[in-house]
Coordinates of C-alpha atoms in Angstrom, one line a residue:
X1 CA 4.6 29.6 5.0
X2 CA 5.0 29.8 0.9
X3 CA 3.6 26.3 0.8
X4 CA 0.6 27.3 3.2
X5 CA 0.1 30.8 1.3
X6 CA -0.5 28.7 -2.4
X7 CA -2.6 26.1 -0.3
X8 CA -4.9 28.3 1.0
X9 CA -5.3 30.7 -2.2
X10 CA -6.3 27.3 -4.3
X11 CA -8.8 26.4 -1.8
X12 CA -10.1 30.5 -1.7
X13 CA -10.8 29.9 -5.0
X14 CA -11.9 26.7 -5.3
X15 CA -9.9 25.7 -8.7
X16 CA -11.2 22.4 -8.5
X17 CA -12.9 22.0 -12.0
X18 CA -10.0 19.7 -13.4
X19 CA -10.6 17.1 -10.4
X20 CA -14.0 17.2 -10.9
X21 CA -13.7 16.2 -14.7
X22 CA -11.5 13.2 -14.1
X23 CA -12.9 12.4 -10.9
X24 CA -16.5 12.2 -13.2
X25 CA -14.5 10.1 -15.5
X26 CA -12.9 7.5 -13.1
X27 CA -15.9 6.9 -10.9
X28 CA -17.3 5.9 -14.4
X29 CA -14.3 3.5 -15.1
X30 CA -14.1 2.0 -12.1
X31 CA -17.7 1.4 -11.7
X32 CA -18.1 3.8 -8.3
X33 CA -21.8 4.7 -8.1
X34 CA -21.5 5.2 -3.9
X35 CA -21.7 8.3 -1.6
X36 CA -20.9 9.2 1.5
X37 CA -20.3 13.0 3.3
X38 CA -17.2 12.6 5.3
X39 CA -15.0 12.0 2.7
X40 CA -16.8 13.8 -0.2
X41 CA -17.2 11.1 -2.5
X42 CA -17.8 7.3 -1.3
X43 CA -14.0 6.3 -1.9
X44 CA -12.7 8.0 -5.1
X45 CA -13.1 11.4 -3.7
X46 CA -10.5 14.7 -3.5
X47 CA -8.0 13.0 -1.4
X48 CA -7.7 9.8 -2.6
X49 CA -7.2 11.7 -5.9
X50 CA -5.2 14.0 -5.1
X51 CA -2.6 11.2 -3.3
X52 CA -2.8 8.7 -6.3
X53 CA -2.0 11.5 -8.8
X54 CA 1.1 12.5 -6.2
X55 CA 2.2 8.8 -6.8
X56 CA 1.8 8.7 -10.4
X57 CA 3.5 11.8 -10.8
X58 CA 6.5 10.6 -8.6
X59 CA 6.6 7.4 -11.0
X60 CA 6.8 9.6 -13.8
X61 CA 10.1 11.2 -12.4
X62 CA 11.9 8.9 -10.1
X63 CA 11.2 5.8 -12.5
X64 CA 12.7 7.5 -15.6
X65 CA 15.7 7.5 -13.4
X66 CA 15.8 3.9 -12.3
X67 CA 15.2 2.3 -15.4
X68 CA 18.5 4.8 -16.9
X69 CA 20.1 4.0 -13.5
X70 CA 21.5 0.5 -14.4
X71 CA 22.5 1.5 -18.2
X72 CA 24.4 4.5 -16.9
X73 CA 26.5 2.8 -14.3
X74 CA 27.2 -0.5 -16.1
X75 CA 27.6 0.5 -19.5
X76 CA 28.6 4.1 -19.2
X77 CA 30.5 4.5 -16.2
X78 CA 32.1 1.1 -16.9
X79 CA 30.7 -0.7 -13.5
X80 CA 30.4 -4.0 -12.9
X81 CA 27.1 -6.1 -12.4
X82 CA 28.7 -6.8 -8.6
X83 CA 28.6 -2.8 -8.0
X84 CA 25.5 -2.9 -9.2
X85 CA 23.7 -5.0 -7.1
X86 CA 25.5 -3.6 -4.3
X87 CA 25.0 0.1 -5.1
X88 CA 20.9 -1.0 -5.2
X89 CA 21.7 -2.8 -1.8
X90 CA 22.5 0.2 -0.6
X91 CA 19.5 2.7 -1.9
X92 CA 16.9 0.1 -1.1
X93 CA 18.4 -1.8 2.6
X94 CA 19.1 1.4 4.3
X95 CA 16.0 2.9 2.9
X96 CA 14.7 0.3 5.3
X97 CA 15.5 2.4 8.1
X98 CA 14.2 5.4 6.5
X99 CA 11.4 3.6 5.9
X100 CA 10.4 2.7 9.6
X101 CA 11.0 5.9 11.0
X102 CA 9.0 8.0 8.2
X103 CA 6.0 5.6 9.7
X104 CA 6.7 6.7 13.6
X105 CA 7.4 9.9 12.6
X106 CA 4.3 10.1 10.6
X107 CA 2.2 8.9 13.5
X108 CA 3.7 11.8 15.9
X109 CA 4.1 14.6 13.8
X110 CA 1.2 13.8 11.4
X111 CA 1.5 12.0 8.3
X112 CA 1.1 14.8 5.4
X113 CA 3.6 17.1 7.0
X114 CA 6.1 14.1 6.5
X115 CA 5.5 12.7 3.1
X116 CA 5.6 16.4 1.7
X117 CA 9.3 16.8 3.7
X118 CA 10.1 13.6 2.1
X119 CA 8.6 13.6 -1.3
X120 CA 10.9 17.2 -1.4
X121 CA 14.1 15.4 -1.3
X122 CA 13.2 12.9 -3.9
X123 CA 14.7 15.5 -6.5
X124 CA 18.0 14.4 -5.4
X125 CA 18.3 11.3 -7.8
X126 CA 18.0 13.6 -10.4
X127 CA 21.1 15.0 -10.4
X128 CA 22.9 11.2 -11.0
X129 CA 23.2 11.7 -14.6
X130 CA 26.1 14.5 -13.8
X131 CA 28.0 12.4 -12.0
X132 CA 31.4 11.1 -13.1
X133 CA 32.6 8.7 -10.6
X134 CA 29.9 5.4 -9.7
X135 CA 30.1 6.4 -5.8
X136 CA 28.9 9.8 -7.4
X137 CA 26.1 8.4 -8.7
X138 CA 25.5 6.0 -6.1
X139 CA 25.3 8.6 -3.3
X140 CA 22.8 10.7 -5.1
X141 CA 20.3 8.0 -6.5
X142 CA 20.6 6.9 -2.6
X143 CA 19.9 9.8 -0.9
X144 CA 16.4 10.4 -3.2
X145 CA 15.6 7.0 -2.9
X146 CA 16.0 7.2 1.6
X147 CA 13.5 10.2 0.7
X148 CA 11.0 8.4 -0.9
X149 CA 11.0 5.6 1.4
X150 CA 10.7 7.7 4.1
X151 CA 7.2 9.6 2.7
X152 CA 5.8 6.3 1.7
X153 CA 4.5 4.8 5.0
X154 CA 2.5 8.4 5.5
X155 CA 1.4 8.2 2.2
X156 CA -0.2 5.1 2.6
X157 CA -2.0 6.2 6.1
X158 CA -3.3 9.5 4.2
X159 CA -4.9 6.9 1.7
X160 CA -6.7 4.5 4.5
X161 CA -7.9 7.3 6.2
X162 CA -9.4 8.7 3.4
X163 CA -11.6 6.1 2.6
X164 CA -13.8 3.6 5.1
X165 CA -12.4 -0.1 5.5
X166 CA -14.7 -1.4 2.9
X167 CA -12.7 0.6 0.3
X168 CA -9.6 -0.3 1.2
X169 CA -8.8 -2.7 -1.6
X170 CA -9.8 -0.1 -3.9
X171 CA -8.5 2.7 -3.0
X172 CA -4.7 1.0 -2.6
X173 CA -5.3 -0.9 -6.4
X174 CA -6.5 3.2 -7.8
X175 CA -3.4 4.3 -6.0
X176 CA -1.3 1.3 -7.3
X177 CA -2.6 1.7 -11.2
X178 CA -1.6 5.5 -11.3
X179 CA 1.6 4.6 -9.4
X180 CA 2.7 2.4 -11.8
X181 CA 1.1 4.4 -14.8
X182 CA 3.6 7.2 -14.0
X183 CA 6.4 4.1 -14.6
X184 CA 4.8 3.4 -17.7
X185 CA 5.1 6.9 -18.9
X186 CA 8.2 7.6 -17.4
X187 CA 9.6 4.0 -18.9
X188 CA 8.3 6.0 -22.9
X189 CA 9.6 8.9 -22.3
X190 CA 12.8 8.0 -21.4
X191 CA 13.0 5.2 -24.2
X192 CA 12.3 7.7 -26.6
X193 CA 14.8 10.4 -25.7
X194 CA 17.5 7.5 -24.8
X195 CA 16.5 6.3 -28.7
X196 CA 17.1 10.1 -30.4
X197 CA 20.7 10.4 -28.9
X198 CA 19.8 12.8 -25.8
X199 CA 22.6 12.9 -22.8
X200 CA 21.4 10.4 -19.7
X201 CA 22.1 13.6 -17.6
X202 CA 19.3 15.7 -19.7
X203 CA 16.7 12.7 -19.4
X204 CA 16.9 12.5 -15.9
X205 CA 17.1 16.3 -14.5
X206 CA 14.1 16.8 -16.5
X207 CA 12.7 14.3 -14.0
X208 CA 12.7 16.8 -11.8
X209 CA 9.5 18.1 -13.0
X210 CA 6.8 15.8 -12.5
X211 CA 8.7 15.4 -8.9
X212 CA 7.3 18.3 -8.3
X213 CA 4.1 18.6 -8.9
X214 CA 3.8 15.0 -7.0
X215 CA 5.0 17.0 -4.0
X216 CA 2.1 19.6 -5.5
X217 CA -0.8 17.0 -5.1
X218 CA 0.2 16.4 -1.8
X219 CA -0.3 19.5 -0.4
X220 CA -3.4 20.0 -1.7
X221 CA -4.7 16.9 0.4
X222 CA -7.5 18.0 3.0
X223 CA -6.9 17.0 6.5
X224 CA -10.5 17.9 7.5
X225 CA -11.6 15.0 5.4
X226 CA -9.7 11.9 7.1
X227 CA -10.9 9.7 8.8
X228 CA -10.0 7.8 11.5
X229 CA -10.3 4.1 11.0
X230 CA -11.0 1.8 13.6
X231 CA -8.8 -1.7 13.2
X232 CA -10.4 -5.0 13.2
X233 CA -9.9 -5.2 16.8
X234 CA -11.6 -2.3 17.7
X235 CA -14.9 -2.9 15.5
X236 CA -15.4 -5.6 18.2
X237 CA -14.5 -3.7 21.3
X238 CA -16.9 -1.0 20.3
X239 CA -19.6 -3.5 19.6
X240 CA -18.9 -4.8 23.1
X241 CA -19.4 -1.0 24.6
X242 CA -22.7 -1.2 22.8
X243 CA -23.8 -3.7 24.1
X244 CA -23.0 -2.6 28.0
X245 CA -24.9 0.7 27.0
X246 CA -27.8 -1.3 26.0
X247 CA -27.7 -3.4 29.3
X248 CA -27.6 -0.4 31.6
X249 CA -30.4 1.4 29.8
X250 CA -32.4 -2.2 30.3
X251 CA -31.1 -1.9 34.1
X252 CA -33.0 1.9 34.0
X253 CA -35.7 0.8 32.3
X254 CA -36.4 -2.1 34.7
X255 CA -36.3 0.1 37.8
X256 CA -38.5 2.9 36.3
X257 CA -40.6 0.1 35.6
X258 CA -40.7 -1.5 39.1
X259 CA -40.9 2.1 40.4
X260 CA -44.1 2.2 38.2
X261 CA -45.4 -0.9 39.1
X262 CA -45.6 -0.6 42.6
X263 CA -47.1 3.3 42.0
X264 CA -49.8 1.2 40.4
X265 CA -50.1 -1.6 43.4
X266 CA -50.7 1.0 45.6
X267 CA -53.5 3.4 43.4
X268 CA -55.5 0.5 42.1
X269 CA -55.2 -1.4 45.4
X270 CA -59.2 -2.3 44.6
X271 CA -58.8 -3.0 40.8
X272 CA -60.1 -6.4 39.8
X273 CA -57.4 -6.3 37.4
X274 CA -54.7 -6.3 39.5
X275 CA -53.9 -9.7 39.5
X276 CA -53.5 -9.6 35.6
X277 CA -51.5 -6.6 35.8
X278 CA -49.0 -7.7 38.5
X279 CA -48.5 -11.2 36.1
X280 CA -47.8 -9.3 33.1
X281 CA -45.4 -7.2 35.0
X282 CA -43.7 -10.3 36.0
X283 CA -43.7 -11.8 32.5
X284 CA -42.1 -8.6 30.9
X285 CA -39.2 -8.3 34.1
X286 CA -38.8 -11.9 33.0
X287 CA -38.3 -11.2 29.5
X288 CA -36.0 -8.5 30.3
X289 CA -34.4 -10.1 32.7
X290 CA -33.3 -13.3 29.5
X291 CA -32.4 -10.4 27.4
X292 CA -30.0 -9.5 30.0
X293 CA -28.6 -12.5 30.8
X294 CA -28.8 -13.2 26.5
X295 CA -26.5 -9.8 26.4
X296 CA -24.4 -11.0 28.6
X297 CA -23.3 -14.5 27.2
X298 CA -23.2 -11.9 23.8
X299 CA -20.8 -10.1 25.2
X300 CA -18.8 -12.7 26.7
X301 CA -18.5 -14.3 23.2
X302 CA -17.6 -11.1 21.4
X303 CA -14.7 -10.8 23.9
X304 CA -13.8 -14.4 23.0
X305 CA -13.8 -13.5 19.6
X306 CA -12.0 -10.4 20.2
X307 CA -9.2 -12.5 21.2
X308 CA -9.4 -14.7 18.9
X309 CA -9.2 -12.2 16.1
X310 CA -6.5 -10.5 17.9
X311 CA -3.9 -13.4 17.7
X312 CA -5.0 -14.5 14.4
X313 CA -4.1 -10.9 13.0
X314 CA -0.6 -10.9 15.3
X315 CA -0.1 -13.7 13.7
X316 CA -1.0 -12.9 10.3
X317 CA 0.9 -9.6 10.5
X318 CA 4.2 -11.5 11.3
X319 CA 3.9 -13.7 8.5
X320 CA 3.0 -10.6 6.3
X321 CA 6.7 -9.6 7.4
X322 CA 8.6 -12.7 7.0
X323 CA 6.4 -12.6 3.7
X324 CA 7.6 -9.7 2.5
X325 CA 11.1 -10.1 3.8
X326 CA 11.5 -12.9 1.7
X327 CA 9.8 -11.4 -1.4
X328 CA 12.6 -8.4 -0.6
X329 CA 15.3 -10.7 -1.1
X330 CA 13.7 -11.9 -4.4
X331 CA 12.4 -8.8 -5.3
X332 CA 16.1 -7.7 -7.2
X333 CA 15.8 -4.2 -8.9
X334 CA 14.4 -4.2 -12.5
X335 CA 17.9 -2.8 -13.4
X336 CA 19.0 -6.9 -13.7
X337 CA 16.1 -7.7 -16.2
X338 CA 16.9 -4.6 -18.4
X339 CA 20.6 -5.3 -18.6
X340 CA 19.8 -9.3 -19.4
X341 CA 17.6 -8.5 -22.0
X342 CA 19.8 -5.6 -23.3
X343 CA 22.6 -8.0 -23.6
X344 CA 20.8 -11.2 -24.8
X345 CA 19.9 -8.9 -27.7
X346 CA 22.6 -6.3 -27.9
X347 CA 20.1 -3.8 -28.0
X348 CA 19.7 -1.2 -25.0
X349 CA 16.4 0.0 -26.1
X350 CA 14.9 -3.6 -25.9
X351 CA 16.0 -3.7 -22.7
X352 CA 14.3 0.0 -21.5
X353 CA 10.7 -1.3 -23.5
X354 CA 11.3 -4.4 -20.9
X355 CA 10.4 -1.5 -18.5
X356 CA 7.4 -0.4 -20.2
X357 CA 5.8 -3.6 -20.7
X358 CA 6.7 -4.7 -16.9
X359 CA 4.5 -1.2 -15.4
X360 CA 1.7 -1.6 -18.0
X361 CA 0.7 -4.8 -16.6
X362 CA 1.0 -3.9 -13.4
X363 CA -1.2 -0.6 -13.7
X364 CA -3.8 -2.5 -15.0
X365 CA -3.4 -5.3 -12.4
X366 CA -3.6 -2.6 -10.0
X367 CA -7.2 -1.7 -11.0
X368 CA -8.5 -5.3 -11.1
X369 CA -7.4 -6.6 -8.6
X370 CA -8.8 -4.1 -5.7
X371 CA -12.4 -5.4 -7.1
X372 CA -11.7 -9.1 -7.4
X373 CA -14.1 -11.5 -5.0
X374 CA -10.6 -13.1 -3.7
X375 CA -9.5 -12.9 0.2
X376 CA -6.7 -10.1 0.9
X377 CA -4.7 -13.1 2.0
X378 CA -5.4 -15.3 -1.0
X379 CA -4.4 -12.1 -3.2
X380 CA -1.4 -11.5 -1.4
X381 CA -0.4 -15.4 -1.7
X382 CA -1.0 -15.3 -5.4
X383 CA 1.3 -12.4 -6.0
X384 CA 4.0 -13.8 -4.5
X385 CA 3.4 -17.3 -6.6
X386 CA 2.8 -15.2 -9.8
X387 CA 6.6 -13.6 -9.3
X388 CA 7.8 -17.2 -9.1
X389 CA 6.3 -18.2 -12.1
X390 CA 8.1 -14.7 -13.6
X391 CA 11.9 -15.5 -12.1
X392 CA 11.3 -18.9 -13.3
X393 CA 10.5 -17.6 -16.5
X394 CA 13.8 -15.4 -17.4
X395 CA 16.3 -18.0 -16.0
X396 CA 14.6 -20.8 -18.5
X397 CA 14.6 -18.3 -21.3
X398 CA 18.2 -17.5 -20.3
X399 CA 19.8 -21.3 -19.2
X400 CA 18.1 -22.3 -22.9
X401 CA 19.3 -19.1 -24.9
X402 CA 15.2 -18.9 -26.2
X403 CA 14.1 -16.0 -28.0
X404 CA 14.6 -12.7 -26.2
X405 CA 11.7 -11.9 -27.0
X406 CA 10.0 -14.6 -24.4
X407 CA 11.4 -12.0 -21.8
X408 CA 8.6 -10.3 -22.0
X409 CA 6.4 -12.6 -20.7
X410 CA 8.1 -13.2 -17.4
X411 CA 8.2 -9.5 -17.2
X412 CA 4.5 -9.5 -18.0
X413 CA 3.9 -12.0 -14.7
X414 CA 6.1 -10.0 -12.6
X415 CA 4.6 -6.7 -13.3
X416 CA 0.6 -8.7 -12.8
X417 CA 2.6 -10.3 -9.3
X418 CA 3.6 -6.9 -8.3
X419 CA 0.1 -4.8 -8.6
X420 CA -1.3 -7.9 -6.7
X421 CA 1.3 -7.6 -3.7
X422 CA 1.0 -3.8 -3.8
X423 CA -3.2 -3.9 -3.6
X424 CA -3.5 -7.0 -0.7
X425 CA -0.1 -5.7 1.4
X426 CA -1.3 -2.2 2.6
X427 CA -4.8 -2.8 2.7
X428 CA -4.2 -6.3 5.1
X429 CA -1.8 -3.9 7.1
X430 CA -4.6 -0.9 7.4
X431 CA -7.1 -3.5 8.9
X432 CA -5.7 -5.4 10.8
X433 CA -3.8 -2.2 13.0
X434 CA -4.7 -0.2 15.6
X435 CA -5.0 3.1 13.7
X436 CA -2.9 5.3 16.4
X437 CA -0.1 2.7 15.6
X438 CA -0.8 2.3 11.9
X439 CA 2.0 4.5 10.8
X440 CA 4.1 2.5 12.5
X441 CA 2.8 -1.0 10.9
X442 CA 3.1 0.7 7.5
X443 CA 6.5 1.4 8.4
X444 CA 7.3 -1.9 9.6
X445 CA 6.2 -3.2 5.6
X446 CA 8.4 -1.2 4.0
X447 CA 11.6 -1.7 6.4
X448 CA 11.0 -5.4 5.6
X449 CA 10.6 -5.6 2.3
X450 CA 13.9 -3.4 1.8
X451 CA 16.0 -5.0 4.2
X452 CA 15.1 -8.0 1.9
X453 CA 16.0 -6.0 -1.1
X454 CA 19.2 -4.8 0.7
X455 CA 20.4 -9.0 1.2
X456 CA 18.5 -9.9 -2.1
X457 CA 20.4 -7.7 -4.9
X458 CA 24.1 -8.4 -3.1
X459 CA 23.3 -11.9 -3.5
X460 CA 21.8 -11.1 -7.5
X461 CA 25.0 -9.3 -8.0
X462 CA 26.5 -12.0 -6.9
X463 CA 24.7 -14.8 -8.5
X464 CA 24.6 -13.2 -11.7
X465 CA 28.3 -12.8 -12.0
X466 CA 28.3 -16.5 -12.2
X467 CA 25.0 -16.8 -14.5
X468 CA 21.8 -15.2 -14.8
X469 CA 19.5 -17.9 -14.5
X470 CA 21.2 -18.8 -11.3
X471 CA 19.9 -15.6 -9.7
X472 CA 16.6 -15.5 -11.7
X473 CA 16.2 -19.2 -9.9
X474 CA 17.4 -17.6 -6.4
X475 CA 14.9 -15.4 -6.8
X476 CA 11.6 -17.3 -7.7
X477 CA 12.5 -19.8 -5.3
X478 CA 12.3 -17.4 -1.9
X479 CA 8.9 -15.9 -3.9
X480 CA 7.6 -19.5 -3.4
X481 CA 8.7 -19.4 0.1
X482 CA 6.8 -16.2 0.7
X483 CA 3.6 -17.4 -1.0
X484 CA 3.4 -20.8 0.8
X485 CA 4.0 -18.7 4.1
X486 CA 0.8 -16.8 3.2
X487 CA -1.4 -19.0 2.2
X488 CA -1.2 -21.5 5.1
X489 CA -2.6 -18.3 7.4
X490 CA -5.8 -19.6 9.1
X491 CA -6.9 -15.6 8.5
X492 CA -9.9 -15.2 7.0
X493 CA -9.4 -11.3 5.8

């Protein structure tokens, strides 16, 4: 009711002069010049604002904690690297489960009423930085973290139906760039106060700001403005319904004509022309008569092709998840990066900037690459390859004891891999579902990438006890896996 009462007082006033400035401003950045009235805007209009400022202003919260996470229990609450990686298994594998539900819950309870009930709970992390024990800590980063994997399936159906499919790329890299713009902020702040002395447990309940207002921005999202999305599938069938509503009215139109014509037979009985008249008749039935028979081998291929483009996107959605599975399991928390380049140079605050430079190259890949010419599948292929080229990266800088300073460029071509996989992902899952089931599918994602996650930072843990670049290498070589399984797709999306 309190959350409803603020809703609807905003929108009796109509307080919406501050997203008219920046949404002025952003069109002109990202080059929108388009229109349309459904969704008040062509595809950067109130919603699609109003959910890519909820995700930047999660970022700015939640990733001040992760990137103090790491330091905290490692080097503060005297943890080992092991715990580590099994604490993140923890937050990110069973927030696989969170995950898939949050996307069928979404799709039967509607999907804004559940990413505001989970974007609520994210607060919970928060509190970590008073804990004294690691379980502590580890039970209360956990439980925010289920939170926000259980909003973000709903999230990302609020977004696709805010927008028509040939916006899809853009809208998810908009979302993507503030999402990981909030990191980058979040990633300064936190370096700074971390820098001038002040407590871990003060940097992150402050977090709980910005948490807020994310949960904010989503209520202010306008369910009269969604749209419902056909999938690929369904463009076709339509088309197909089309077409039989253009045979009947040919089938009506032929016996009104016949019913005319033989009116006419019988009136001008003594006309000279009636020979000429009955030919033409018979000419134009003829015509018709190919059209329908031109329909019908029309509509015979459209179902073939309807088919056709049904398996190819079964089977281009399983290999998204085997994909993304396998990108999980390479995909360790940033945490491992921070605390290898903390220690190469025995300087924690090198270490947190590692953060900084990682999300401001993927915000900015995030607005590219929605408007690049390349295939949703070819993006998706080279994101996985680019974090490759990154894992490969810190475990040669590492295995060679180079400058610690060359970190930052595998972090740079992890941070451009992840705004590519976090643009082509979503938007390949929004068109090739069924929109009743597209919760669901965005569910699915997320439960596979973090059971990956769940497997992939025990293993880290693991590996990195022994040496870094041993799990740096572990890691690029599944990416390499997921990329070749991606671009050998015969999709053409």
């Amino acid at each position: 009711m309190f959350l409803n009462l603020i809703y609807s007082q905003f929108n009796k006033y109509n307080k919406y002069s501050i997203y008219i400035y920046y949404n002025r401003s952003l069109q002109y950045m990202t080059g929108f010049t388009g229109n349309n009235e459904k969704t008040g805007g062509g595809w950067l209009n109130s919603n699609v604002f109003f959910i890519a400022f909820s995700a930047f202003f999660a970022d700015l919260g939640y990733q001040a904690v992760l990137v103090m996470f790491p330091i905290f229990l490692v080097l503060y609450l005297h943890s080992s690297i092991i715990y580590f990686g099994i604490a993140s298994a923890i937050s990110y594998g069973v927030g696989a489960f969170f995950g898939y539900f949050g996307g069928i819950a979404g799709d039967k309870f509607g999907h804004k009423k559940i990413a505001i009930i989970g974007n609520i709970f994210i607060p919970l992390l928060s509190f970590t930085g008073f804990s004294v024990y690691p379980a502590e800590a580890v039970a209360l980063f956990s439980a925010g973290w289920w939170a926000r994997n259980f909003r973000s399936p709903s999230r990302r159906v609020l977004l696709s139906r805010s927008v028509f499919r040939e916006f899809y790329g853009r809208a998810f890299g908009f979302l993507h760039a503030l999402d990981e713009a909030g990191g980058f902020f979040a990633g300064i702040y936190a370096l700074i106060l971390f820098a001038y002395h002040v407590p871990i447990k003060y940097i992150l309940i402050i977090t709980m700001i910005p948490l807020f207002m994310s949960t904010f921005c989503l209520i202010l999202i306008s369910e009269k403005k969604l749209i419902n999305n056909p999938g690929a599938n369904q463009n076709i069938e339509n088309k197909n319904i089309n077409d039989k509503n253009e045979i009947n009215d040919i089938n009506i139109k032929n016996d009104n004509k016949n019913k005319n014509n033989t009116d006419n037979n019988l009136i001008s009985n003594k006309n000279k022309n009636q020979i000429s008249k009955i030919q033409n008749s018979e000419i134009a039935e003829h015509r018709e008569s190919n059209k329908i028979n031109n329909l019908d081998i029309k509509n015979d291929e459209n179902k073939y092709l309807n088919d056709k483009e049904h398996n190819l996107n079964n089977n281009l959605f399983k290999r998204i998840l085997i994909a993304t599975s396998l990108y999980g399991f390479s995909s360790f928390s940033f945490g491992f990066p921070i605390l290898t380049i903390a220690q190469s140079s025995k300087n924690d605050e090198l270490g947190i900037l590692s953060y900084i430079v990682f999300f401001a190259f993927t915000s900015l890949t995030g607005l590219v690459a929605g408007r690049t010419i390349l295939k949703t599948v070819k993006k998706l292929g080279l994101g996985y390859l680019l974090t490759f080229i990154g894992s490969a990266g810190m475990a040669l800088v590492f295995a060679f004891s180079l400058n610690p300073l060359l970190y930052y460029i595998a972090v740079a071509f992890l941070g451009i891999s992840l705004g590519f996989i976090e643009t082509a992902e979503p938007t390949a899952i929004s068109i090739i579902s069924k929109n009743d089931k597209r919760g669901k599918s965005m569910g699915s994602l997320t439960a596979a990438r973090s059971i990956g996650i769940f497997g992939g930072n025990i293993i880290m843990g693991l590996l990195y006890s022994v040496g870094a670049d041993y799990s740096y290498l572990y890691a690029g070589i599944l990416s390499l896996a997921a990329s070749l399984i991606i671009f050998t797709s015969k999709s053409n999306i």
